[in-house]
Amino acid sequence: MSGHYTNLIIGLGIVSCAFCTYLANRAKLIDEEGLPLFFFPRLLNYLFWLFKEIIISNFNTAKVIISGNVEPEIFTVKASQHTDVARVTYANSITLTPGTVTTKIKNNILEVHALNSDFGDDVRSNEMDKKVKLLEGER
Amino acid sequence: MFLAALTACAISALLVLARIVLGKTTFDRVLAVNSLGTIIVIGIALHGFYANRPEFLDIAIVYALINFIGTVAILKLFSTGSFKGNKK
Amino acid sequence: MDLFTDLLTGLFFFLGSLSIIIGACGLIKLPDVFSRIHAAGMIDTGGTAFFVLGMIMQSGWSLITVKLLLIGIFIFFTSPVTSHVTANLAREKGMVPEGKKIGKLL
């Protein structure tokens, strides 16, 4: 981070990383959700799609704020994923695209607040749900 | 170019400050403080480029970390009334 | 080549400035907490993404690029967490948003 790459500093970094890992292992903080490795092969594809989606909905949100036709609505959708990690990914993706926010989660039912009925239709069409299910893969 | 971007940051920071002063509920204020933190992170990074001193980026990283921790801590204080963990 | 990167930086900065100013106006203008969260999310995602892209164009390949990407990735991952925590707490405290309610709520 600082541009200095002497042996001492790199050695100290390795030692502190190993010490932290030892402490986390001793406190039993490591479980199967720590590093979801089964995502990684398909993650890059999904991130590109998500980035494109974020920019598109940014422009739509800007249009709604300027023109002022705000008709908020709130509804529930069902998440079809099996693991908790995939559900959290789905909920975070919904929240990350401006215009839709996840307000509550109970088991596999998400409560979503949308700024406009267009955004609501976007979520209700289940396109993102299918993408995240593809990302999760066959289990 | 950087000066123009910094001006835009300043204008939006003023607008967000107006929301902090006006805000009806606590959630409005917390949300506006979080947005103000994001704008300040961008502003610090831009100022580092404007003054040709890229060391400011380190400060921007630390500000982003502290902003997140501060927002979650304030909301936790507001919801439970203390910073303690969940009782079992 | 230099002119091209400068033009691209200018375009990204323009889009980012537009994004954060419209987000801040929305934060003033929209009616209730749940709607304002969308404007705050616009500042967090759109503003940061465009500004970081513009600064990466300006910096070239060095350690600065890594730090900028680190800022971008960090805000990208923490922005939905703060939005969701705020919205969830507002719902837990019993606030009901304005507008249509479709189906049974949790």
PDB file of C-alpha atoms in Angstrom, chain B residues 1-2 4-5 8-9 11-13 15-16 18-19 22-25 27-28 30-32 34-35 38-39 41-42 45-46 49 54-55 57-58 60-61 64-65 67-68 71-72 75-76 78-80, chain C residues 6 9-10 13 17 20-21 24-25 27-30 32-33 36-41 43-44 47-48 51 55-56 58-59 64 67-68 70-71 74-75 78-79 81-83 85-86 89-90 93 95:
ATOM      1  CA  MET B   1     -11.604  19.664 -14.606  1.00  0.00           C
ATOM      2  CA  PHE B   2     -10.895  18.524 -11.042  1.00  0.00           C
ATOM      3  CA  ALA B   4     -15.322  21.604 -11.545  1.00  0.00           C
ATOM      4  CA  ALA B   5     -15.854  18.162 -10.026  1.00  0.00           C
ATOM      5  CA  ALA B   8     -20.168  19.729  -7.866  1.00  0.00           C
ATOM      6  CA  CYS B   9     -19.201  17.820  -4.706  1.00  0.00           C
ATOM      7  CA  ILE B  11     -22.945  21.847  -4.060  1.00  0.00           C
ATOM      8  CA  SER B  12     -24.332  18.390  -3.341  1.00  0.00           C
ATOM      9  CA  ALA B  13     -22.727  18.403   0.128  1.00  0.00           C
ATOM     10  CA  LEU B  15     -27.893  20.062  -0.340  1.00  0.00           C
ATOM     11  CA  VAL B  16     -27.307  16.981   1.841  1.00  0.00           C
ATOM     12  CA  ALA B  18     -29.907  20.913   4.264  1.00  0.00           C
ATOM     13  CA  ARG B  19     -31.528  17.473   4.594  1.00  0.00           C
ATOM     14  CA  LEU B  22     -34.524  19.652   7.942  1.00  0.00           C
ATOM     15  CA  GLY B  23     -34.895  15.898   8.498  1.00  0.00           C
ATOM     16  CA  LYS B  24     -38.017  14.823  10.372  1.00  0.00           C
ATOM     17  CA  THR B  25     -36.911  11.423  11.686  1.00  0.00           C
ATOM     18  CA  PHE B  27     -33.411   7.686   9.819  1.00  0.00           C
ATOM     19  CA  ASP B  28     -33.409  10.669   7.461  1.00  0.00           C
ATOM     20  CA  VAL B  30     -28.500   8.920   9.477  1.00  0.00           C
ATOM     21  CA  LEU B  31     -29.063   8.356   5.766  1.00  0.00           C
ATOM     22  CA  ALA B  32     -27.978  11.900   4.945  1.00  0.00           C
ATOM     23  CA  ASN B  34     -23.939   8.391   5.280  1.00  0.00           C
ATOM     24  CA  SER B  35     -24.365  10.120   1.916  1.00  0.00           C
ATOM     25  CA  THR B  38     -19.561   9.154   0.594  1.00  0.00           C
ATOM     26  CA  ILE B  39     -19.397  12.624  -0.974  1.00  0.00           C
ATOM     27  CA  VAL B  41     -14.605  10.363   0.344  1.00  0.00           C
ATOM     28  CA  ILE B  42     -14.945  11.335  -3.326  1.00  0.00           C
ATOM     29  CA  ALA B  45      -9.704  11.633  -3.522  1.00  0.00           C
ATOM     30  CA  LEU B  46     -10.379  14.447  -6.020  1.00  0.00           C
ATOM     31  CA  PHE B  49      -5.476  14.529  -7.652  1.00  0.00           C
ATOM     32  CA  PRO B  54      -1.848  10.980  -4.183  1.00  0.00           C
ATOM     33  CA  GLU B  55      -1.192  10.218  -0.493  1.00  0.00           C
ATOM     34  CA  LEU B  57      -6.114   8.351  -1.211  1.00  0.00           C
ATOM     35  CA  ASP B  58      -5.041   6.535   1.974  1.00  0.00           C
ATOM     36  CA  ALA B  60     -10.030   8.430   1.659  1.00  0.00           C
ATOM     37  CA  ILE B  61      -9.858   4.649   2.248  1.00  0.00           C
ATOM     38  CA  ALA B  64     -14.773   5.096   3.867  1.00  0.00           C
ATOM     39  CA  LEU B  65     -14.120   2.385   6.491  1.00  0.00           C
ATOM     40  CA  ASN B  67     -18.086   5.962   7.663  1.00  0.00           C
ATOM     41  CA  PHE B  68     -19.507   2.442   7.364  1.00  0.00           C
ATOM     42  CA  THR B  71     -23.380   4.385  10.459  1.00  0.00           C
ATOM     43  CA  VAL B  72     -23.947   0.808  11.626  1.00  0.00           C
ATOM     44  CA  LEU B  75     -28.191   2.531  14.041  1.00  0.00           C
ATOM     45  CA  LYS B  76     -27.388  -0.199  16.565  1.00  0.00           C
ATOM     46  CA  PHE B  78     -30.659   3.679  18.179  1.00  0.00           C
ATOM     47  CA  SER B  79     -32.286   0.247  17.938  1.00  0.00           C
ATOM     48  CA  THR B  80     -31.159  -1.350  21.210  1.00  0.00           C
TER      49      THR B  80
ATOM     50  CA  ASP C   6      -8.820  13.731 -20.925  1.00  0.00           C
ATOM     51  CA  THR C   9     -12.259  11.701 -17.852  1.00  0.00           C
ATOM     52  CA  GLY C  10     -14.322  14.808 -18.476  1.00  0.00           C
ATOM     53  CA  PHE C  13     -16.742  13.424 -14.189  1.00  0.00           C
ATOM     54  CA  SER C  17     -21.408  15.186 -10.919  1.00  0.00           C
ATOM     55  CA  ILE C  20     -24.548  13.141  -7.134  1.00  0.00           C
ATOM     56  CA  ILE C  21     -26.318  16.469  -7.659  1.00  0.00           C
ATOM     57  CA  ALA C  24     -28.830  15.230  -3.387  1.00  0.00           C
ATOM     58  CA  CYS C  25     -31.846  17.020  -4.951  1.00  0.00           C
ATOM     59  CA  LEU C  27     -32.765  13.558  -0.961  1.00  0.00           C
ATOM     60  CA  ILE C  28     -34.405  16.969  -0.436  1.00  0.00           C
ATOM     61  CA  LYS C  29     -37.417  16.467  -2.677  1.00  0.00           C
ATOM     62  CA  LEU C  30     -38.759  12.935  -2.153  1.00  0.00           C
ATOM     63  CA  ASP C  32     -40.584   9.844   2.948  1.00  0.00           C
ATOM     64  CA  VAL C  33     -37.641   7.835   4.323  1.00  0.00           C
ATOM     65  CA  ARG C  36     -35.027   8.883   0.100  1.00  0.00           C
ATOM     66  CA  ILE C  37     -33.049   5.655   0.432  1.00  0.00           C
ATOM     67  CA  HIS C  38     -33.183   5.345  -3.381  1.00  0.00           C
ATOM     68  CA  ALA C  39     -31.613   8.788  -3.795  1.00  0.00           C
ATOM     69  CA  ALA C  40     -28.898   7.925  -1.265  1.00  0.00           C
ATOM     70  CA  GLY C  41     -28.239   4.699  -3.162  1.00  0.00           C
ATOM     71  CA  ILE C  43     -25.132   8.852  -4.707  1.00  0.00           C
ATOM     72  CA  ASP C  44     -23.394   5.730  -3.409  1.00  0.00           C
ATOM     73  CA  GLY C  47     -21.429   8.855  -8.125  1.00  0.00           C
ATOM     74  CA  THR C  48     -18.656   6.627  -6.815  1.00  0.00           C
ATOM     75  CA  PHE C  51     -15.756   9.315 -10.287  1.00  0.00           C
ATOM     76  CA  MET C  55      -9.763   9.056 -11.806  1.00  0.00           C
ATOM     77  CA  ILE C  56      -8.518   5.650 -13.023  1.00  0.00           C
ATOM     78  CA  GLN C  58      -6.322   9.936 -15.256  1.00  0.00           C
ATOM     79  CA  SER C  59      -3.902   7.916 -13.119  1.00  0.00           C
ATOM     80  CA  ILE C  64      -2.881   4.651  -7.229  1.00  0.00           C
ATOM     81  CA  LYS C  67      -6.125   2.189  -4.119  1.00  0.00           C
ATOM     82  CA  LEU C  68      -8.910   3.720  -6.236  1.00  0.00           C
ATOM     83  CA  LEU C  70     -10.130  -0.579  -3.352  1.00  0.00           C
ATOM     84  CA  ILE C  71     -12.268   2.485  -2.518  1.00  0.00           C
ATOM     85  CA  PHE C  74     -15.444  -1.170  -0.604  1.00  0.00           C
ATOM     86  CA  ILE C  75     -18.250   1.331  -1.205  1.00  0.00           C
ATOM     87  CA  THR C  78     -21.049  -1.609   2.010  1.00  0.00           C
ATOM     88  CA  SER C  79     -23.646   0.634   0.352  1.00  0.00           C
ATOM     89  CA  VAL C  81     -25.667  -3.042   3.804  1.00  0.00           C
ATOM     90  CA  THR C  82     -26.244   0.460   5.186  1.00  0.00           C
ATOM     91  CA  SER C  83     -29.333   0.974   2.988  1.00  0.00           C
ATOM     92  CA  VAL C  85     -30.049  -1.744   7.781  1.00  0.00           C
ATOM     93  CA  THR C  86     -31.705   1.684   7.657  1.00  0.00           C
ATOM     94  CA  LEU C  89     -34.841  -0.611  11.250  1.00  0.00           C
ATOM     95  CA  ALA C  90     -37.396   1.896   9.966  1.00  0.00           C
ATOM     96  CA  LYS C  93     -39.924   0.689  14.405  1.00  0.00           C
ATOM     97  CA  MET C  95     -43.095   3.079   9.978  1.00  0.00           C
TER      98      MET C  95
END
